[in-house]
């Protein structure tokens, strides 16, 4: 079965076609980064309007690239949440309308389920159960994944998400939006000069907190002359502290559950230092580490088409109503 996947939850319009046996057939993405960068962050209304402009041409492009017609599509999957309401509604209404016109089922996909299943699109996908670390712009979650839809949240951020902390640090350092890749690039020139705290690691538990780290970064920056060298050393210290904190919590989750597979997903999982530190830890712990290819770490249509296809194959589908949920806890999903 060919499934069309649509992602419009934030600032990327992603469309892909996934086939239940052949895998990803075509995949297109339009990033709004350039448009939002003038404002230093995502402007929700501009995001929605741009999804309206981009979505249909991307759908047509994806069908053309796959050499398929609408009659070949067996289902339409779309991100129904969490995300920006206006942006979600563009994907939801388009997907629901297409599915109705094409007389195929539509399926609402949870954006974070898409992220955590993205490694399933790689050559050696993880088997269930596993621990998933989801680190994106809006979420930081440690999840015990028993099966698709069977998620136990072990820990989460009590304040800023990891990606948000990267984005705010970038702003402080005058790097602009989106911050993660920019902080990471600057950190390459940094030296281990400052020692930043590792929030919530010296007490038990699997929750995260990144807002203190943000304040520490600001105070450190203000104590320097703010030269390029100072900024690079601060970017290095911030990234190291974030990577170390994440690694400590992942190790703790693996030890507590006894699970031997760790999946990392979401935009921040593209970070090289975080990947390296997690890789070193998992070798020591004799745990297998899985992550998506770089373009599937950040938002994309492929992960939505995959997750939607699994749910459609299990017989689930949406009613004719337009379903979009800006807030949607991942542990409330239907188990497959
Ligand atoms: O998953 P994603 O594309 O969108 C959300 O669902 O939020 O994640 C976006 C987040 C942004 O905060 C961005 O700064 C961060 O991922 N990010 C990174 C890197 N690439 C993207 N953070 C650190 N290092 C990176 N290389
Ligand atoms: Zn995302």
mmCIF file of C-alpha atoms and ligand atoms in Angstrom:
data_model
loop_
_atom_site.group_PDB
_atom_site.id
_atom_site.type_symbol
_atom_site.label_atom_id
_atom_site.label_comp_id
_atom_site.label_asym_id
_atom_site.label_seq_id
_atom_site.Cartn_x
_atom_site.Cartn_y
_atom_site.Cartn_z
ATOM 1 C CA UNK A 1 0.000 0.000 0.000
ATOM 2 C CA UNK A 2 1.226 3.506 -0.883
ATOM 3 C CA UNK A 3 0.657 6.085 1.865
ATOM 4 C CA UNK A 4 0.991 9.826 1.349
ATOM 5 C CA UNK A 5 2.443 11.538 4.437
ATOM 6 C CA UNK A 6 1.993 15.245 5.201
ATOM 7 C CA UNK A 7 3.898 17.206 7.864
ATOM 8 C CA UNK A 8 3.020 20.857 8.615
ATOM 9 C CA UNK A 9 3.273 21.133 12.406
ATOM 10 C CA UNK A 10 5.795 23.975 12.534
ATOM 11 C CA UNK A 11 8.153 25.575 10.017
ATOM 12 C CA UNK A 12 8.729 22.762 7.539
ATOM 13 C CA UNK A 13 6.339 21.542 4.860
ATOM 14 C CA UNK A 14 7.172 17.860 4.399
ATOM 15 C CA UNK A 15 5.537 15.415 1.984
ATOM 16 C CA UNK A 16 6.497 11.795 1.299
ATOM 17 C CA UNK A 17 5.140 8.602 -0.188
ATOM 18 C CA UNK A 18 5.872 5.395 1.721
ATOM 19 C CA UNK A 19 5.128 1.909 0.451
ATOM 20 C CA UNK A 20 4.449 -0.786 3.051
ATOM 21 C CA UNK A 21 6.943 -3.199 1.430
ATOM 22 C CA UNK A 22 9.226 -1.012 -0.664
ATOM 23 C CA UNK A 23 9.852 1.776 1.873
ATOM 24 C CA UNK A 24 10.147 5.494 1.055
ATOM 25 C CA UNK A 25 9.406 6.097 -2.636
ATOM 26 C CA UNK A 26 9.630 9.882 -2.765
ATOM 27 C CA UNK A 27 10.197 12.595 -0.242
ATOM 28 C CA UNK A 28 10.147 16.410 -0.558
ATOM 29 C CA UNK A 29 10.676 19.146 1.992
ATOM 30 C CA UNK A 30 10.339 22.899 1.977
ATOM 31 C CA UNK A 31 11.943 24.679 4.920
ATOM 32 C CA UNK A 32 10.630 28.097 5.986
ATOM 33 C CA UNK A 33 13.815 28.874 7.919
ATOM 34 C CA UNK A 34 14.839 31.784 5.694
ATOM 35 C CA UNK A 35 11.438 33.476 6.057
ATOM 36 C CA UNK A 36 11.374 33.202 9.866
ATOM 37 C CA UNK A 37 15.042 34.068 10.387
ATOM 38 C CA UNK A 38 14.264 37.783 9.813
ATOM 39 C CA UNK A 39 12.128 37.625 12.974
ATOM 40 C CA UNK A 40 14.508 35.511 15.092
ATOM 41 C CA UNK A 41 12.015 32.657 15.453
ATOM 42 C CA UNK A 42 8.898 31.041 14.005
ATOM 43 C CA UNK A 43 5.985 33.451 13.350
ATOM 44 C CA UNK A 44 2.908 31.155 13.523
ATOM 45 C CA UNK A 45 0.682 33.094 11.101
ATOM 46 C CA UNK A 46 3.447 33.316 8.479
ATOM 47 C CA UNK A 47 4.098 29.601 8.937
ATOM 48 C CA UNK A 48 0.433 28.688 8.243
ATOM 49 C CA UNK A 49 0.245 30.910 5.165
ATOM 50 C CA UNK A 50 3.426 29.460 3.754
ATOM 51 C CA UNK A 51 2.209 25.872 4.286
ATOM 52 C CA UNK A 52 -0.858 26.854 2.202
ATOM 53 C CA UNK A 53 1.446 28.020 -0.607
ATOM 54 C CA UNK A 54 3.822 25.044 -0.532
ATOM 55 C CA UNK A 55 1.754 21.994 0.313
ATOM 56 C CA UNK A 56 -0.177 21.222 -2.878
ATOM 57 C CA UNK A 57 2.845 21.760 -5.208
ATOM 58 C CA UNK A 58 4.873 19.452 -2.946
ATOM 59 C CA UNK A 59 2.158 16.760 -3.059
ATOM 60 C CA UNK A 60 2.048 16.994 -6.873
ATOM 61 C CA UNK A 61 5.848 16.902 -6.977
ATOM 62 C CA UNK A 62 6.003 13.827 -4.774
ATOM 63 C CA UNK A 63 3.496 11.928 -6.931
ATOM 64 C CA UNK A 64 5.389 12.934 -10.081
ATOM 65 C CA UNK A 65 8.772 11.930 -8.625
ATOM 66 C CA UNK A 66 7.310 8.546 -7.672
ATOM 67 C CA UNK A 67 5.661 8.205 -11.087
ATOM 68 C CA UNK A 68 2.337 7.581 -9.334
ATOM 69 C CA UNK A 69 -1.159 8.930 -9.778
ATOM 70 C CA UNK A 70 -3.693 9.689 -7.078
ATOM 71 C CA UNK A 71 -5.407 6.340 -7.852
ATOM 72 C CA UNK A 72 -2.323 4.516 -6.530
ATOM 73 C CA UNK A 73 -2.513 6.090 -3.061
ATOM 74 C CA UNK A 74 -4.118 3.810 -0.465
ATOM 75 C CA UNK A 75 -4.191 6.216 2.482
ATOM 76 C CA UNK A 76 -3.271 9.730 3.601
ATOM 77 C CA UNK A 77 -1.381 10.346 6.851
ATOM 78 C CA UNK A 78 -0.981 13.788 8.375
ATOM 79 C CA UNK A 79 0.516 15.339 11.486
ATOM 80 C CA UNK A 80 -2.416 16.193 13.749
ATOM 81 C CA UNK A 81 -0.342 17.471 16.697
ATOM 82 C CA UNK A 82 1.369 18.603 18.765
ATOM 83 C CA UNK A 83 2.296 21.808 16.969
ATOM 84 C CA UNK A 84 1.050 25.234 15.907
ATOM 85 C CA UNK A 85 -2.728 25.128 15.447
ATOM 86 C CA UNK A 86 -2.869 27.116 12.179
ATOM 87 C CA UNK A 87 -0.001 25.152 10.674
ATOM 88 C CA UNK A 88 -1.546 21.809 11.722
ATOM 89 C CA UNK A 89 -4.908 22.801 10.238
ATOM 90 C CA UNK A 90 -3.360 23.338 6.795
ATOM 91 C CA UNK A 91 -2.054 19.752 6.738
ATOM 92 C CA UNK A 92 -5.156 18.287 8.374
ATOM 93 C CA UNK A 93 -7.699 19.929 6.064
ATOM 94 C CA UNK A 94 -5.665 19.179 2.947
ATOM 95 C CA UNK A 95 -5.081 15.547 3.943
ATOM 96 C CA UNK A 96 -8.673 14.966 5.028
ATOM 97 C CA UNK A 97 -10.022 16.531 1.803
ATOM 98 C CA UNK A 98 -7.686 14.542 -0.444
ATOM 99 C CA UNK A 99 -8.539 11.282 1.325
ATOM 100 C CA UNK A 100 -12.251 12.021 0.930
ATOM 101 C CA UNK A 101 -11.861 12.875 -2.759
ATOM 102 C CA UNK A 102 -9.677 9.823 -3.431
ATOM 103 C CA UNK A 103 -12.007 7.582 -1.338
ATOM 104 C CA UNK A 104 -9.195 6.288 0.861
ATOM 105 C CA UNK A 105 -8.766 6.409 4.650
ATOM 106 C CA UNK A 106 -7.036 9.326 6.401
ATOM 107 C CA UNK A 107 -5.005 8.829 9.548
ATOM 108 C CA UNK A 108 -3.955 11.447 12.123
ATOM 109 C CA UNK A 109 -0.349 10.984 13.245
ATOM 110 C CA UNK A 110 1.256 12.204 16.461
ATOM 111 C CA UNK A 111 4.311 14.257 15.454
ATOM 112 C CA UNK A 112 6.516 12.761 18.184
ATOM 113 C CA UNK A 113 5.486 9.213 17.295
ATOM 114 C CA UNK A 114 6.677 10.094 13.796
ATOM 115 C CA UNK A 115 10.047 11.195 15.207
ATOM 116 C CA UNK A 116 10.515 8.165 17.415
ATOM 117 C CA UNK A 117 9.672 5.727 14.614
ATOM 118 C CA UNK A 118 11.962 7.501 12.100
ATOM 119 C CA UNK A 119 14.852 5.040 12.756
ATOM 120 C CA UNK A 120 12.525 2.309 11.395
ATOM 121 C CA UNK A 121 13.229 3.754 7.931
ATOM 122 C CA UNK A 122 16.919 2.796 8.200
ATOM 123 C CA UNK A 123 18.536 -0.498 7.193
ATOM 124 C CA UNK A 124 18.831 -2.106 10.638
ATOM 125 C CA UNK A 125 15.732 -0.880 12.457
ATOM 126 C CA UNK A 126 15.433 -1.400 16.234
ATOM 127 C CA UNK A 127 13.180 -4.118 17.611
ATOM 128 C CA UNK A 128 10.737 -3.362 20.424
ATOM 129 C CA UNK A 129 11.094 -2.688 23.319
ATOM 130 C CA UNK A 130 13.577 0.196 23.472
ATOM 131 C CA UNK A 131 14.301 3.472 25.225
ATOM 132 C CA UNK A 132 13.689 6.524 23.051
ATOM 133 C CA UNK A 133 15.209 9.920 23.686
ATOM 134 C CA UNK A 134 13.133 12.516 21.859
ATOM 135 C CA UNK A 135 14.899 15.838 21.673
ATOM 136 C CA UNK A 136 13.261 18.488 19.502
ATOM 137 C CA UNK A 137 12.492 22.190 19.551
ATOM 138 C CA UNK A 138 9.397 21.699 21.692
ATOM 139 C CA UNK A 139 10.027 18.458 23.597
ATOM 140 C CA UNK A 140 12.606 16.551 25.616
ATOM 141 C CA UNK A 141 11.294 13.125 26.547
ATOM 142 C CA UNK A 142 12.662 9.779 27.672
ATOM 143 C CA UNK A 143 10.179 7.083 26.702
ATOM 144 C CA UNK A 144 9.975 3.343 27.300
ATOM 145 C CA UNK A 145 8.645 2.184 23.933
ATOM 146 C CA UNK A 146 7.002 -1.236 24.253
ATOM 147 C CA UNK A 147 5.331 -1.234 20.833
ATOM 148 C CA UNK A 148 3.787 1.295 18.454
ATOM 149 C CA UNK A 149 1.454 3.414 20.584
ATOM 150 C CA UNK A 150 2.539 1.760 23.843
ATOM 151 C CA UNK A 151 4.618 4.478 25.430
ATOM 152 C CA UNK A 152 5.579 5.056 29.055
ATOM 153 C CA UNK A 153 7.080 8.474 29.718
ATOM 154 C CA UNK A 154 10.064 7.986 32.034
ATOM 155 C CA UNK A 155 11.245 11.592 32.101
ATOM 156 C CA UNK A 156 10.660 14.954 30.485
ATOM 157 C CA UNK A 157 11.826 18.536 30.626
ATOM 158 C CA UNK A 158 10.281 20.536 33.446
ATOM 159 C CA UNK A 159 10.919 23.789 31.563
ATOM 160 C CA UNK A 160 12.693 24.462 28.242
ATOM 161 C CA UNK A 161 13.141 21.708 25.687
ATOM 162 C CA UNK A 162 16.729 20.894 24.649
ATOM 163 C CA UNK A 163 16.226 22.431 21.189
ATOM 164 C CA UNK A 164 14.684 25.531 22.739
ATOM 165 C CA UNK A 165 17.769 25.896 24.974
ATOM 166 C CA UNK A 166 19.987 25.646 21.872
ATOM 167 C CA UNK A 167 17.839 28.245 20.104
ATOM 168 C CA UNK A 168 17.913 30.663 23.065
ATOM 169 C CA UNK A 169 21.674 30.216 23.499
ATOM 170 C CA UNK A 170 22.117 31.000 19.816
ATOM 171 C CA UNK A 171 20.118 34.204 20.257
ATOM 172 C CA UNK A 172 22.298 35.252 23.230
ATOM 173 C CA UNK A 173 25.428 34.626 21.171
ATOM 174 C CA UNK A 174 23.972 36.667 18.286
ATOM 175 C CA UNK A 175 23.762 33.645 15.973
ATOM 176 C CA UNK A 176 20.139 33.843 14.866
ATOM 177 C CA UNK A 177 17.592 31.155 14.127
ATOM 178 C CA UNK A 178 17.524 28.143 14.029
ATOM 179 C CA UNK A 179 20.033 27.964 16.819
ATOM 180 C CA UNK A 180 21.016 24.310 17.150
ATOM 181 C CA UNK A 181 23.163 23.923 14.041
ATOM 182 C CA UNK A 182 24.670 27.413 14.557
ATOM 183 C CA UNK A 183 25.688 26.818 18.196
ATOM 184 C CA UNK A 184 27.102 23.472 17.139
ATOM 185 C CA UNK A 185 29.139 25.015 14.298
ATOM 186 C CA UNK A 186 30.538 27.736 16.593
ATOM 187 C CA UNK A 187 31.373 25.176 19.302
ATOM 188 C CA UNK A 188 33.783 23.537 16.810
ATOM 189 C CA UNK A 189 36.072 26.549 17.365
ATOM 190 C CA UNK A 190 35.631 26.525 21.164
ATOM 191 C CA UNK A 191 38.009 25.302 23.861
ATOM 192 C CA UNK A 192 37.165 23.623 27.195
ATOM 193 C CA UNK A 193 37.555 26.835 29.230
ATOM 194 C CA UNK A 194 34.260 27.154 31.149
ATOM 195 C CA UNK A 195 32.662 24.486 33.301
ATOM 196 C CA UNK A 196 28.854 24.557 33.082
ATOM 197 C CA UNK A 197 26.533 22.744 35.540
ATOM 198 C CA UNK A 198 24.796 19.491 34.529
ATOM 199 C CA UNK A 199 21.208 20.220 35.641
ATOM 200 C CA UNK A 200 19.360 17.603 37.701
ATOM 201 C CA UNK A 201 22.035 14.947 37.283
ATOM 202 C CA UNK A 202 23.134 14.800 40.936
ATOM 203 C CA UNK A 203 19.727 13.684 42.164
ATOM 204 C CA UNK A 204 17.700 10.619 41.214
ATOM 205 C CA UNK A 205 15.066 10.737 38.479
ATOM 206 C CA UNK A 206 14.872 11.047 34.738
ATOM 207 C CA UNK A 207 13.434 14.541 34.311
ATOM 208 C CA UNK A 208 15.378 17.342 32.641
ATOM 209 C CA UNK A 209 15.664 21.091 33.210
ATOM 210 C CA UNK A 210 17.457 23.374 30.783
ATOM 211 C CA UNK A 211 16.378 26.856 31.881
ATOM 212 C CA UNK A 212 19.100 27.116 34.573
ATOM 213 C CA UNK A 213 21.700 26.291 31.952
ATOM 214 C CA UNK A 214 20.354 29.133 29.841
ATOM 215 C CA UNK A 215 20.761 31.611 32.754
ATOM 216 C CA UNK A 216 24.248 30.257 33.462
ATOM 217 C CA UNK A 217 25.131 30.815 29.794
ATOM 218 C CA UNK A 218 23.886 34.410 29.937
ATOM 219 C CA UNK A 219 25.790 35.158 33.176
ATOM 220 C CA UNK A 220 28.989 33.631 31.781
ATOM 221 C CA UNK A 221 28.648 35.644 28.583
ATOM 222 C CA UNK A 222 28.156 38.863 30.568
ATOM 223 C CA UNK A 223 31.319 38.124 32.593
ATOM 224 C CA UNK A 224 33.429 38.186 29.399
ATOM 225 C CA UNK A 225 34.325 40.818 26.759
ATOM 226 C CA UNK A 226 32.042 38.931 24.314
ATOM 227 C CA UNK A 227 34.820 38.403 21.781
ATOM 228 C CA UNK A 228 34.420 35.733 19.073
ATOM 229 C CA UNK A 229 36.727 33.506 21.125
ATOM 230 C CA UNK A 230 34.603 33.993 24.277
ATOM 231 C CA UNK A 231 31.440 33.135 22.323
ATOM 232 C CA UNK A 232 32.977 29.999 20.806
ATOM 233 C CA UNK A 233 34.155 28.810 24.249
ATOM 234 C CA UNK A 234 30.670 29.430 25.660
ATOM 235 C CA UNK A 235 29.008 27.564 22.777
ATOM 236 C CA UNK A 236 31.417 24.682 23.449
ATOM 237 C CA UNK A 237 30.631 24.672 27.199
ATOM 238 C CA UNK A 238 26.862 24.853 26.632
ATOM 239 C CA UNK A 239 26.874 22.051 24.076
ATOM 240 C CA UNK A 240 29.111 19.842 26.257
ATOM 241 C CA UNK A 241 26.893 20.366 29.317
ATOM 242 C CA UNK A 242 23.761 19.545 27.304
ATOM 243 C CA UNK A 243 25.347 16.456 25.751
ATOM 244 C CA UNK A 244 26.672 15.234 29.131
ATOM 245 C CA UNK A 245 23.305 15.793 30.842
ATOM 246 C CA UNK A 246 21.438 13.922 28.109
ATOM 247 C CA UNK A 247 23.970 11.070 28.187
ATOM 248 C CA UNK A 248 23.745 10.675 31.983
ATOM 249 C CA UNK A 249 19.927 10.526 31.854
ATOM 250 C CA UNK A 250 19.896 8.032 28.981
ATOM 251 C CA UNK A 251 22.342 5.772 30.822
ATOM 252 C CA UNK A 252 20.163 5.981 33.927
ATOM 253 C CA UNK A 253 17.015 5.068 31.945
ATOM 254 C CA UNK A 254 18.787 2.091 30.354
ATOM 255 C CA UNK A 255 20.113 0.880 33.705
ATOM 256 C CA UNK A 256 16.734 1.314 35.439
ATOM 257 C CA UNK A 257 14.806 -0.620 32.797
ATOM 258 C CA UNK A 258 17.540 -3.097 31.831
ATOM 259 C CA UNK A 259 16.781 -2.393 28.155
ATOM 260 C CA UNK A 260 19.629 -2.774 25.677
ATOM 261 C CA UNK A 261 18.420 -0.600 22.802
ATOM 262 C CA UNK A 262 18.446 3.209 22.674
ATOM 263 C CA UNK A 263 16.810 5.270 19.930
ATOM 264 C CA UNK A 264 17.513 8.989 19.592
ATOM 265 C CA UNK A 265 15.307 11.166 17.423
ATOM 266 C CA UNK A 266 14.109 14.755 16.910
ATOM 267 C CA UNK A 267 16.024 17.799 15.637
ATOM 268 C CA UNK A 268 18.625 17.870 18.427
ATOM 269 C CA UNK A 269 19.602 14.258 17.695
ATOM 270 C CA UNK A 270 21.358 15.681 14.602
ATOM 271 C CA UNK A 271 23.949 17.174 16.979
ATOM 272 C CA UNK A 272 27.344 15.582 16.386
ATOM 273 C CA UNK A 273 28.635 15.901 19.939
ATOM 274 C CA UNK A 274 25.452 14.448 21.427
ATOM 275 C CA UNK A 275 25.662 11.501 19.017
ATOM 276 C CA UNK A 276 29.337 10.930 19.852
ATOM 277 C CA UNK A 277 28.801 11.011 23.617
ATOM 278 C CA UNK A 278 25.789 8.705 23.410
ATOM 279 C CA UNK A 279 27.750 6.384 21.143
ATOM 280 C CA UNK A 280 30.625 6.144 23.678
ATOM 281 C CA UNK A 281 28.197 5.533 26.548
ATOM 282 C CA UNK A 282 26.258 2.820 24.712
ATOM 283 C CA UNK A 283 29.478 0.953 23.830
ATOM 284 C CA UNK A 284 30.434 0.910 27.546
ATOM 285 C CA UNK A 285 26.931 -0.200 28.550
ATOM 286 C CA UNK A 286 26.754 -2.823 25.761
ATOM 287 C CA UNK A 287 23.657 -1.121 24.390
ATOM 288 C CA UNK A 288 22.786 -0.737 20.709
ATOM 289 C CA UNK A 289 22.250 2.853 19.558
ATOM 290 C CA UNK A 290 19.871 3.758 16.717
ATOM 291 C CA UNK A 291 19.255 7.104 15.063
ATOM 292 C CA UNK A 292 17.646 8.302 11.837
ATOM 293 C CA UNK A 293 19.719 9.647 8.935
ATOM 294 C CA UNK A 294 20.347 13.389 9.385
ATOM 295 C CA UNK A 295 17.487 14.590 7.152
ATOM 296 C CA UNK A 296 15.007 12.472 9.124
ATOM 297 C CA UNK A 297 16.179 13.865 12.503
ATOM 298 C CA UNK A 298 14.434 17.172 11.836
ATOM 299 C CA UNK A 299 10.817 17.463 10.649
ATOM 300 C CA UNK A 300 9.927 15.552 7.474
ATOM 301 C CA UNK A 301 7.014 13.873 5.711
ATOM 302 C CA UNK A 302 8.659 10.429 5.571
ATOM 303 C CA UNK A 303 8.307 9.710 9.295
ATOM 304 C CA UNK A 304 4.619 10.709 9.147
ATOM 305 C CA UNK A 305 3.949 8.497 6.110
ATOM 306 C CA UNK A 306 5.673 5.567 7.900
ATOM 307 C CA UNK A 307 3.845 5.995 11.230
ATOM 308 C CA UNK A 308 0.518 6.525 9.432
ATOM 309 C CA UNK A 309 1.023 3.424 7.293
ATOM 310 C CA UNK A 310 1.572 1.242 10.395
ATOM 311 C CA UNK A 311 -1.676 2.510 11.923
ATOM 312 C CA UNK A 312 -3.624 2.126 8.672
ATOM 313 C CA UNK A 313 -2.354 -1.446 8.287
ATOM 314 C CA UNK A 314 -3.631 -2.120 11.815
ATOM 315 C CA UNK A 315 -7.086 -0.984 10.687
ATOM 316 C CA UNK A 316 -7.170 2.476 12.243
ATOM 317 C CA UNK A 317 -8.430 5.547 10.444
ATOM 318 C CA UNK A 318 -9.987 8.936 11.125
ATOM 319 C CA UNK A 319 -13.617 9.968 10.841
ATOM 320 C CA UNK A 320 -14.548 12.722 8.379
ATOM 321 C CA UNK A 321 -14.026 15.370 11.028
ATOM 322 C CA UNK A 322 -10.836 17.494 10.796
ATOM 323 C CA UNK A 323 -8.705 16.328 13.707
ATOM 324 C CA UNK A 324 -5.931 18.640 14.954
ATOM 325 C CA UNK A 325 -4.577 18.870 18.503
ATOM 326 C CA UNK A 326 -1.909 21.478 19.336
ATOM 327 C CA UNK A 327 -1.382 19.728 22.696
ATOM 328 C CA UNK A 328 -1.496 15.958 22.622
ATOM 329 C CA UNK A 329 0.296 13.831 25.250
ATOM 330 C CA UNK A 330 2.070 10.933 23.538
ATOM 331 C CA UNK A 331 1.107 8.446 26.272
ATOM 332 C CA UNK A 332 -2.581 8.891 25.313
ATOM 333 C CA UNK A 333 -2.223 7.223 21.903
ATOM 334 C CA UNK A 334 -4.040 4.057 20.896
ATOM 335 C CA UNK A 335 -1.823 0.959 21.167
ATOM 336 C CA UNK A 336 -1.463 -1.146 18.042
HETATM 337 O O1 LIG B 1 12.361 18.032 15.461
HETATM 338 P P1 LIG B 1 12.541 19.411 14.975
HETATM 339 O O2 LIG B 1 12.964 19.613 13.542
HETATM 340 O O3 LIG B 1 11.250 20.262 15.179
HETATM 341 C C1 LIG B 1 10.433 20.121 16.300
HETATM 342 O O4 LIG B 1 9.609 19.179 16.291
HETATM 343 O O5 LIG B 1 10.638 20.916 17.228
HETATM 344 O O6 LIG B 1 13.614 20.097 15.945
HETATM 345 C C2 LIG B 1 14.017 21.419 15.788
HETATM 346 C C3 LIG B 1 15.030 21.736 16.871
HETATM 347 C C4 LIG B 1 15.443 23.205 16.894
HETATM 348 O O7 LIG B 1 15.389 23.682 18.217
HETATM 349 C C5 LIG B 1 16.872 23.178 16.368
HETATM 350 O O8 LIG B 1 17.675 24.241 16.878
HETATM 351 C C6 LIG B 1 17.354 21.827 16.859
HETATM 352 O O9 LIG B 1 16.249 20.978 16.672
HETATM 353 N N1 LIG B 1 18.504 21.320 16.099
HETATM 354 C C7 LIG B 1 19.716 21.104 16.641
HETATM 355 C C8 LIG B 1 20.560 20.684 15.569
HETATM 356 N N2 LIG B 1 19.812 20.634 14.434
HETATM 357 C C9 LIG B 1 18.556 21.029 14.773
HETATM 358 N N3 LIG B 1 20.156 21.254 17.895
HETATM 359 C C10 LIG B 1 21.448 20.975 18.139
HETATM 360 N N4 LIG B 1 22.326 20.575 17.188
HETATM 361 C C11 LIG B 1 21.926 20.414 15.898
HETATM 362 N N5 LIG B 1 22.799 20.022 14.973
HETATM 363 ZN ZN1 LIG B 2 9.687 17.720 15.116
#
